[in-house]
XYZ file of N, CA, C and O in Angstrom:
664
model
N -58.687 -29.183 96.109
C -59.873 -29.980 96.371
C -59.935 -31.110 95.350
O -59.532 -30.942 94.217
N -60.478 -32.224 95.793
C -60.591 -33.386 94.913
C -62.020 -33.896 94.955
O -62.558 -34.138 96.030
N -62.619 -34.029 93.763
C -63.913 -34.702 93.643
C -63.569 -36.179 93.515
O -63.214 -36.661 92.443
N -63.640 -36.888 94.617
C -63.050 -38.222 94.736
C -63.602 -39.211 93.723
O -62.842 -39.921 93.071
N -64.905 -39.292 93.582
C -65.492 -40.297 92.698
C -64.941 -40.190 91.273
O -64.661 -41.193 90.631
N -64.765 -38.981 90.806
C -64.265 -38.739 89.443
C -62.770 -38.426 89.425
O -62.180 -38.291 88.363
N -62.154 -38.257 90.593
C -60.745 -37.881 90.740
C -60.418 -36.570 90.034
O -59.325 -36.379 89.507
N -61.388 -35.661 90.030
C -61.179 -34.349 89.420
C -60.593 -33.417 90.469
O -61.147 -33.243 91.545
N -59.454 -32.831 90.119
C -58.749 -31.916 90.997
C -59.180 -30.484 90.704
O -59.226 -30.069 89.548
N -59.472 -29.746 91.755
C -59.740 -28.314 91.673
C -58.614 -27.608 92.418
O -58.273 -28.003 93.531
N -58.040 -26.595 91.805
C -56.957 -25.847 92.443
C -57.380 -24.393 92.609
O -57.930 -23.801 91.679
N -57.099 -23.837 93.781
C -57.442 -22.454 94.064
C -56.237 -21.747 94.655
O -55.546 -22.292 95.523
N -56.014 -20.531 94.196
C -54.931 -19.710 94.698
C -55.326 -19.151 96.061
O -56.406 -18.589 96.219
N -54.469 -19.376 97.037
C -54.699 -18.845 98.379
C -53.527 -17.930 98.723
O -52.380 -18.382 98.712
N -53.803 -16.672 99.029
C -52.702 -15.723 99.255
C -51.889 -15.997 100.508
O -50.723 -15.639 100.576
N -52.498 -16.661 101.501
C -51.814 -16.749 102.777
C -51.928 -18.106 103.479
O -51.329 -18.303 104.522
N -52.690 -19.042 102.946
C -52.817 -20.348 103.573
C -53.505 -20.316 104.927
O -53.272 -21.185 105.758
N -54.360 -19.331 105.150
C -55.059 -19.215 106.434
C -56.490 -19.730 106.315
O -57.052 -19.827 105.228
N -57.071 -20.030 107.454
C -58.428 -20.578 107.507
C -59.432 -19.656 106.825
O -60.351 -20.119 106.143
N -59.279 -18.354 106.968
C -60.202 -17.410 106.343
C -60.139 -17.507 104.817
O -61.151 -17.349 104.137
N -58.969 -17.800 104.265
C -58.841 -17.951 102.808
C -59.594 -19.185 102.322
O -60.231 -19.150 101.269
N -59.522 -20.275 103.074
C -60.263 -21.486 102.704
C -61.761 -21.217 102.787
O -62.520 -21.591 101.897
N -62.185 -20.531 103.834
C -63.606 -20.185 103.968
C -64.067 -19.341 102.778
O -65.157 -19.544 102.251
N -63.233 -18.388 102.351
C -63.590 -17.557 101.189
C -63.778 -18.414 99.939
O -64.656 -18.141 99.120
N -62.972 -19.451 99.785
C -63.125 -20.347 98.631
C -64.453 -21.099 98.723
O -65.186 -21.206 97.736
N -64.795 -21.591 99.898
C -66.089 -22.255 100.087
C -67.228 -21.290 99.774
O -68.184 -21.635 99.072
N -67.124 -20.069 100.307
C -68.161 -19.050 100.056
C -68.275 -18.756 98.562
O -69.380 -18.652 98.022
N -67.137 -18.624 97.906
C -67.114 -18.354 96.463
C -67.803 -19.475 95.687
O -68.647 -19.228 94.821
N -67.453 -20.717 96.010
C -68.058 -21.854 95.303
C -69.563 -21.928 95.555
O -70.334 -22.190 94.629
N -69.979 -21.664 96.784
C -71.409 -21.699 97.084
C -72.142 -20.583 96.331
O -73.222 -20.804 95.780
N -71.550 -19.403 96.287
C -72.170 -18.292 95.551
C -72.207 -18.587 94.049
O -73.195 -18.317 93.370
N -71.149 -19.152 93.529
C -71.043 -19.469 92.108
C -72.087 -20.493 91.674
O -72.686 -20.366 90.598
N -72.320 -21.482 92.522
C -73.170 -22.619 92.168
C -74.576 -22.554 92.746
O -75.482 -23.214 92.240
N -74.748 -21.811 93.817
C -75.981 -21.865 94.587
C -75.836 -22.951 95.646
O -75.095 -23.923 95.469
N -76.541 -22.780 96.745
C -76.393 -23.694 97.871
C -76.773 -25.122 97.511
O -76.082 -26.072 97.881
N -77.864 -25.316 96.782
C -78.309 -26.677 96.457
C -77.262 -27.438 95.649
O -76.958 -28.596 95.955
N -76.726 -26.815 94.616
C -75.718 -27.480 93.786
C -74.439 -27.694 94.597
O -73.838 -28.764 94.548
N -74.033 -26.684 95.376
C -72.860 -26.830 96.230
C -73.006 -28.055 97.127
O -72.095 -28.880 97.229
N -74.168 -28.183 97.756
C -74.394 -29.312 98.667
C -74.386 -30.657 97.943
O -73.931 -31.652 98.506
N -74.867 -30.687 96.718
C -74.855 -31.957 95.976
C -73.431 -32.344 95.565
O -73.074 -33.519 95.586
N -72.636 -31.372 95.179
C -71.265 -31.667 94.750
C -70.354 -31.915 95.949
O -69.503 -32.801 95.920
N -70.517 -31.131 97.006
C -69.598 -31.151 98.146
C -70.321 -31.479 99.459
O -70.255 -30.694 100.409
N -70.978 -32.614 99.566
C -71.660 -32.905 100.838
C -70.679 -33.134 101.982
O -70.982 -32.840 103.133
N -69.482 -33.638 101.647
C -68.475 -33.972 102.654
C -67.116 -33.486 102.171
O -66.772 -33.651 100.996
N -66.359 -32.904 103.084
C -64.967 -32.566 102.833
C -64.125 -33.366 103.797
O -64.325 -33.301 105.008
N -63.188 -34.121 103.266
C -62.223 -34.856 104.075
C -60.898 -34.137 103.894
O -60.428 -33.961 102.764
N -60.316 -33.704 104.986
C -59.110 -32.913 104.887
C -58.090 -33.336 105.945
O -58.389 -34.155 106.808
N -56.912 -32.757 105.832
C -55.901 -33.022 106.853
C -56.102 -32.041 108.008
O -57.044 -31.263 108.027
N -55.201 -32.076 108.948
C -55.332 -31.254 110.154
C -54.583 -29.930 110.064
O -54.264 -29.331 111.088
N -54.324 -29.468 108.847
C -53.628 -28.200 108.673
C -54.410 -27.047 109.279
O -55.649 -27.064 109.322
N -53.696 -26.026 109.715
C -54.341 -24.886 110.373
C -55.319 -24.174 109.446
O -56.283 -23.569 109.915
N -55.110 -24.271 108.127
C -56.014 -23.608 107.182
C -57.396 -24.247 107.146
O -58.340 -23.664 106.612
N -57.546 -25.434 107.733
C -58.837 -26.126 107.740
C -59.461 -26.180 109.135
O -60.447 -26.873 109.353
N -58.898 -25.457 110.088
C -59.342 -25.573 111.484
C -60.677 -24.887 111.779
O -61.283 -25.165 112.801
N -61.149 -24.013 110.909
C -62.436 -23.342 111.152
C -63.566 -24.192 110.576
O -64.208 -23.826 109.602
N -63.809 -25.334 111.188
C -64.839 -26.251 110.684
C -66.199 -25.584 110.614
O -66.934 -25.754 109.636
N -66.555 -24.790 111.606
C -67.858 -24.114 111.592
C -67.967 -23.167 110.404
O -68.995 -23.111 109.734
N -66.915 -22.423 110.132
C -66.922 -21.494 109.007
C -67.026 -22.199 107.671
O -67.588 -21.663 106.712
N -66.498 -23.416 107.589
C -66.571 -24.188 106.352
C -67.924 -24.870 106.215
O -68.507 -24.893 105.138
N -68.431 -25.397 107.307
C -69.679 -26.174 107.260
C -70.933 -25.306 107.177
O -71.931 -25.730 106.586
N -70.891 -24.126 107.741
C -72.080 -23.280 107.842
C -71.893 -22.029 106.994
O -70.867 -21.349 107.099
N -72.898 -21.721 106.165
C -72.785 -20.542 105.308
C -73.184 -19.270 106.067
O -73.551 -19.318 107.247
N -73.154 -18.144 105.362
C -73.418 -16.852 106.003
C -74.849 -16.717 106.527
O -75.142 -15.836 107.344
N -75.748 -17.583 106.082
C -77.140 -17.549 106.529
C -77.400 -18.525 107.674
O -78.535 -18.720 108.080
N -76.328 -19.166 108.153
C -76.459 -20.112 109.248
C -76.935 -21.486 108.816
O -77.261 -22.319 109.653
N -76.953 -21.737 107.501
C -77.367 -23.045 106.974
C -76.160 -23.965 106.851
O -75.085 -23.531 106.446
N -76.366 -25.239 107.166
C -75.294 -26.216 106.973
C -75.165 -26.478 105.473
O -76.137 -26.833 104.806
N -73.960 -26.259 104.955
C -73.737 -26.463 103.514
C -72.942 -27.725 103.222
O -72.937 -28.219 102.097
N -72.211 -28.246 104.223
C -71.423 -29.461 104.033
C -70.982 -29.959 105.401
O -71.221 -29.303 106.413
N -70.339 -31.092 105.412
C -69.748 -31.647 106.630
C -68.251 -31.799 106.411
O -67.824 -32.283 105.364
N -67.477 -31.389 107.400
C -66.024 -31.468 107.316
C -65.543 -32.546 108.279
O -65.955 -32.583 109.443
N -64.676 -33.424 107.761
C -64.071 -34.475 108.568
C -62.564 -34.400 108.379
O -62.077 -34.002 107.321
N -61.840 -34.822 109.396
C -60.388 -34.743 109.376
C -59.769 -36.132 109.360
O -60.209 -37.018 110.086
N -58.730 -36.273 108.542
C -57.963 -37.528 108.532
C -57.161 -37.621 109.821
O -56.868 -36.616 110.465
N -56.799 -38.838 110.148
C -55.909 -39.041 111.285
C -54.523 -38.508 110.926
O -54.112 -38.558 109.751
N -53.788 -37.989 111.899
C -52.431 -37.508 111.619
C -51.568 -38.618 111.010
O -51.689 -39.785 111.369
N -50.729 -38.231 110.073
C -49.785 -39.133 109.413
C -50.489 -40.300 108.710
O -49.968 -41.401 108.647
N -51.682 -40.059 108.192
C -52.469 -41.116 107.539
C -52.843 -40.721 106.121
O -54.025 -40.635 105.767
N -51.837 -40.468 105.296
C -52.094 -40.042 103.919
C -52.881 -41.097 103.143
O -53.559 -40.774 102.164
N -52.850 -42.339 103.576
C -53.607 -43.407 102.912
C -55.112 -43.167 103.016
O -55.890 -43.757 102.274
N -55.544 -42.281 103.927
C -56.971 -41.988 104.061
C -57.469 -41.052 102.959
O -58.673 -40.878 102.803
N -56.556 -40.451 102.218
C -56.925 -39.578 101.099
C -55.923 -39.765 99.945
O -55.225 -38.844 99.545
N -55.863 -40.975 99.390
C -54.829 -41.288 98.393
C -54.961 -40.510 97.086
O -53.954 -40.229 96.443
N -56.174 -40.155 96.681
C -56.332 -39.477 95.395
C -55.718 -38.080 95.424
O -55.091 -37.659 94.446
N -55.872 -37.382 96.521
C -55.277 -36.046 96.607
C -53.763 -36.149 96.721
O -53.035 -35.312 96.192
N -53.274 -37.201 97.347
C -51.823 -37.393 97.431
C -51.238 -37.605 96.032
O -50.183 -37.063 95.701
N -51.901 -38.390 95.197
C -51.445 -38.602 93.816
C -51.496 -37.285 93.035
O -50.592 -36.970 92.271
N -52.556 -36.522 93.256
C -52.675 -35.228 92.576
C -51.521 -34.304 92.972
O -50.996 -33.571 92.125
N -51.115 -34.346 94.234
C -49.979 -33.531 94.679
C -48.708 -33.918 93.925
O -47.887 -33.051 93.614
N -48.549 -35.213 93.621
C -47.398 -35.637 92.820
C -47.416 -34.954 91.458
O -46.392 -34.469 90.983
N -48.580 -34.931 90.819
C -48.701 -34.275 89.512
C -48.376 -32.779 89.618
O -47.693 -32.225 88.757
N -48.866 -32.132 90.661
C -48.584 -30.708 90.861
C -47.080 -30.500 90.976
O -46.524 -29.570 90.375
N -46.388 -31.371 91.699
C -44.953 -31.216 91.910
C -44.126 -31.450 90.649
O -42.977 -31.014 90.575
N -44.680 -32.121 89.643
C -43.976 -32.227 88.356
C -43.791 -30.822 87.758
O -42.784 -30.543 87.120
N -44.781 -29.979 87.942
C -44.778 -28.639 87.355
C -44.228 -27.605 88.340
O -43.524 -26.678 87.939
N -44.556 -27.774 89.602
C -44.134 -26.837 90.651
C -43.370 -27.616 91.726
O -43.938 -27.977 92.753
N -42.095 -27.888 91.484
C -41.314 -28.677 92.452
C -41.279 -28.020 93.828
O -41.422 -26.799 93.948
N -41.100 -28.825 94.839
C -41.000 -28.322 96.209
C -39.956 -27.211 96.235
O -38.907 -27.309 95.616
N -40.274 -26.128 96.913
C -39.373 -24.987 96.977
C -39.691 -23.908 95.954
O -39.147 -22.811 96.015
N -40.574 -24.212 94.987
C -40.959 -23.234 93.975
C -41.857 -22.180 94.612
O -42.785 -22.505 95.343
N -41.595 -20.935 94.309
C -42.440 -19.852 94.812
C -43.755 -19.818 94.031
O -43.774 -19.978 92.816
N -44.840 -19.600 94.750
C -46.156 -19.482 94.118
C -46.554 -18.012 93.965
O -47.634 -17.704 93.486
N -45.682 -17.095 94.362
C -46.022 -15.669 94.380
C -46.437 -15.119 93.021
O -47.287 -14.248 92.944
N -45.838 -15.599 91.964
C -46.125 -15.066 90.636
C -47.280 -15.795 89.942
O -47.677 -15.431 88.842
N -47.819 -16.836 90.581
C -48.893 -17.613 89.961
C -50.217 -16.872 90.026
O -50.486 -16.118 90.958
N -51.051 -17.124 89.026
C -52.408 -16.576 88.990
C -53.399 -17.731 89.071
O -53.020 -18.902 88.891
N -54.660 -17.397 89.290
C -55.684 -18.437 89.273
C -55.749 -19.101 87.912
O -55.965 -20.307 87.806
N -55.534 -18.341 86.837
C -55.516 -18.929 85.489
C -54.407 -19.972 85.355
O -54.595 -20.997 84.699
N -53.245 -19.716 85.969
C -52.157 -20.699 85.954
C -52.604 -21.993 86.625
O -52.351 -23.089 86.114
N -53.249 -21.868 87.780
C -53.687 -23.062 88.508
C -54.783 -23.805 87.754
O -54.824 -25.035 87.773
N -55.650 -23.072 87.088
C -56.697 -23.716 86.292
C -56.062 -24.478 85.130
O -56.455 -25.615 84.839
N -55.078 -23.884 84.480
C -54.367 -24.573 83.396
C -53.706 -25.850 83.922
O -53.827 -26.918 83.303
N -53.042 -25.755 85.051
C -52.401 -26.927 85.654
C -53.437 -27.998 85.975
O -53.245 -29.174 85.646
N -54.551 -27.609 86.573
C -55.614 -28.575 86.898
C -56.161 -29.217 85.632
O -56.422 -30.429 85.609
N -56.322 -28.447 84.566
C -56.828 -29.007 83.311
C -55.878 -30.078 82.769
O -56.324 -31.117 82.278
N -54.593 -29.828 82.868
C -53.625 -30.822 82.392
C -53.641 -32.061 83.287
O -53.654 -33.187 82.789
N -53.650 -31.867 84.595
C -53.681 -33.006 85.521
C -54.950 -33.831 85.315
O -54.904 -35.062 85.271
N -56.079 -33.160 85.164
C -57.354 -33.863 84.997
C -57.501 -34.526 83.632
O -58.460 -35.260 83.399
N -56.563 -34.271 82.746
C -56.594 -34.879 81.410
C -55.669 -36.086 81.298
O -55.621 -36.733 80.247
N -54.944 -36.398 82.376
C -54.046 -37.553 82.383
C -54.862 -38.825 82.612
O -55.644 -38.922 83.553
N -54.662 -39.806 81.745
C -55.356 -41.092 81.888
C -54.773 -41.850 83.075
O -53.570 -41.823 83.304
N -55.647 -42.529 83.832
C -55.242 -43.222 85.051
C -55.674 -44.676 85.003
O -56.810 -44.978 84.622
N -54.802 -45.547 85.417
C -55.140 -46.964 85.510
C -56.332 -47.160 86.445
O -57.234 -47.952 86.165
N -56.356 -46.404 87.542
C -57.431 -46.525 88.541
C -58.797 -46.125 87.984
O -59.826 -46.442 88.578
N -58.803 -45.433 86.853
C -60.066 -45.023 86.209
C -60.302 -45.804 84.914
O -61.007 -45.328 84.027
N -59.721 -46.985 84.820
C -59.908 -47.791 83.616
C -59.231 -47.175 82.408
O -59.758 -47.219 81.303
N -58.055 -46.596 82.616
C -57.280 -45.928 81.567
C -58.046 -44.776 80.929
O -57.906 -44.510 79.726
N -58.837 -44.105 81.754
C -59.529 -42.878 81.332
C -59.000 -41.739 82.193
O -58.470 -41.948 83.274
N -59.173 -40.527 81.709
C -58.804 -39.360 82.510
C -59.983 -39.012 83.416
O -61.117 -39.442 83.172
N -59.738 -38.219 84.457
C -60.869 -37.766 85.273
C -61.955 -37.095 84.434
O -63.150 -37.323 84.664
N -61.560 -36.287 83.463
C -62.570 -35.659 82.603
C -63.347 -36.696 81.798
O -64.534 -36.522 81.548
N -62.686 -37.778 81.402
C -63.355 -38.827 80.622
C -64.419 -39.564 81.420
O -65.273 -40.230 80.846
N -64.360 -39.462 82.748
C -65.310 -40.205 83.582
C -66.662 -39.506 83.704
O -67.615 -40.099 84.219
N -66.745 -38.275 83.260
C -68.007 -37.543 83.390
C -69.094 -38.185 82.532
O -68.869 -38.506 81.370
N -70.245 -38.340 83.127
C -71.387 -38.940 82.440
C -72.429 -37.862 82.151
O -72.355 -36.745 82.662
N -73.399 -38.201 81.337
C -74.464 -37.258 80.988
C -75.184 -36.724 82.227
O -75.594 -35.571 82.264
N -75.332 -37.557 83.246
C -76.080 -37.132 84.434
C -75.218 -36.359 85.438
O -75.688 -36.037 86.525
N -73.987 -36.031 85.084
C -73.113 -35.240 85.950
C -73.291 -33.744 85.697
O -72.326 -32.986 85.606
N -74.529 -33.311 85.612
C -74.821 -31.914 85.267
C -74.234 -30.921 86.267
O -73.732 -29.873 85.881
N -74.294 -31.246 87.552
C -73.758 -30.331 88.561
C -72.247 -30.164 88.407
O -71.735 -29.043 88.466
N -71.543 -31.261 88.215
C -70.090 -31.178 88.067
C -69.734 -30.464 86.765
O -68.813 -29.647 86.728
N -70.472 -30.728 85.713
C -70.219 -30.031 84.450
C -70.441 -28.530 84.604
O -69.679 -27.726 84.053
N -71.455 -28.141 85.364
C -71.699 -26.724 85.632
C -70.523 -26.126 86.394
O -70.030 -25.041 86.058
N -70.063 -26.826 87.425
C -68.910 -26.364 88.201
C -67.701 -26.157 87.295
O -67.055 -25.104 87.328
N -67.398 -27.147 86.478
C -66.232 -27.054 85.595
C -66.375 -25.910 84.602
O -65.407 -25.183 84.342
N -67.565 -25.740 84.067
C -67.801 -24.641 83.127
C -67.572 -23.297 83.813
O -66.888 -22.424 83.278
N -68.116 -23.126 84.997
C -67.982 -21.851 85.710
C -66.540 -21.585 86.131
O -66.130 -20.427 86.244
N -65.771 -22.638 86.371
C -64.361 -22.480 86.736
C -63.439 -22.460 85.521
O -62.219 -22.428 85.672
N -64.027 -22.515 84.316
C -63.262 -22.496 83.054
C -62.323 -23.694 82.957
O -61.180 -23.589 82.520
N -62.833 -24.839 83.385
C -62.044 -26.071 83.334
C -62.528 -26.947 82.192
O -63.735 -27.051 81.973
N -61.580 -27.549 81.490
C -61.909 -28.353 80.311
C -60.764 -29.315 80.003
O -59.622 -29.089 80.412
N -61.077 -30.382 79.262
C -60.027 -31.354 78.913
C -58.979 -30.766 77.973
O -59.263 -29.886 77.168
N -57.789 -31.303 78.096
C -56.680 -31.024 77.184
C -56.500 -32.303 76.354
O -56.491 -33.398 76.920
N -56.377 -32.191 75.034
C -56.150 -33.407 74.231
C -54.941 -34.185 74.749
O -53.930 -33.584 75.152
N -55.059 -35.506 74.754
C -54.028 -36.377 75.339
C -52.631 -36.068 74.812
O -51.666 -36.073 75.582
N -52.509 -35.783 73.525
C -51.181 -35.527 72.963
C -50.659 -34.118 73.273
O -49.543 -33.775 72.914
N -51.465 -33.315 73.985
C -51.037 -31.971 74.374
C -50.854 -31.818 75.885
O -50.498 -30.741 76.356
N -51.098 -32.885 76.642
C -50.914 -32.819 78.091
C -49.427 -32.623 78.374
O -48.580 -33.321 77.824
N -49.150 -31.671 79.243
C -47.779 -31.231 79.474
C -47.608 -31.014 80.977
O -48.087 -30.017 81.508
N -46.945 -31.914 81.665
C -46.756 -31.781 83.106
C -45.278 -31.648 83.452
O -44.686 -32.501 84.106
N -44.683 -30.570 82.960
C -43.304 -30.241 83.283
C -43.244 -28.784 83.740
O -44.210 -28.044 83.611
N -42.086 -28.379 84.220
C -41.909 -26.999 84.700
C -42.237 -25.963 83.628
O -42.573 -24.837 83.948
N -42.141 -26.348 82.363
C -42.384 -25.405 81.270
C -43.854 -25.057 81.072
O -44.163 -24.123 80.338
N -44.756 -25.797 81.687
C -46.190 -25.577 81.466
C -46.603 -24.137 81.763
O -47.373 -23.539 81.001
N -46.111 -23.569 82.834
C -46.567 -22.249 83.262
C -45.637 -21.119 82.864
O -45.708 -20.030 83.407
N -44.783 -21.362 81.882
C -43.866 -20.302 81.432
C -44.377 -19.640 80.181
O -45.080 -20.156 79.408
């Protein structure tokens, strides 16, 4: 997941890449934050047409039948419609090259990887990292990051190579 305005990447371990696993992540985030905060942080999800995102009703509506967000789909073969997540995938592949098994990874591994990626300074953010873009009034996002155990890595300690997770 990508918080587009701040370009903050959230990574979640999914055991099977199925729609029910994505729904469980949405449910988890809503339970962790409460519906109001969830709705403020995630009013809209823009995703690709992968089968893991096909249960739009399950993603948009919580267990109480309340609308928690709106899900929209990019056009096929239109990665330009979600460029920030595409760039984030490049960073992920520095550490986990295509063909790498994810079987031995833990959620802590993915959180560590996200912390390193979110600590990389970007030209598109005025040579600041996604974490550097957080402002005092970003209380909801700061709460999310705290609950997910996400935090900045000092610039001289950012490590985006295969050795990060060893």
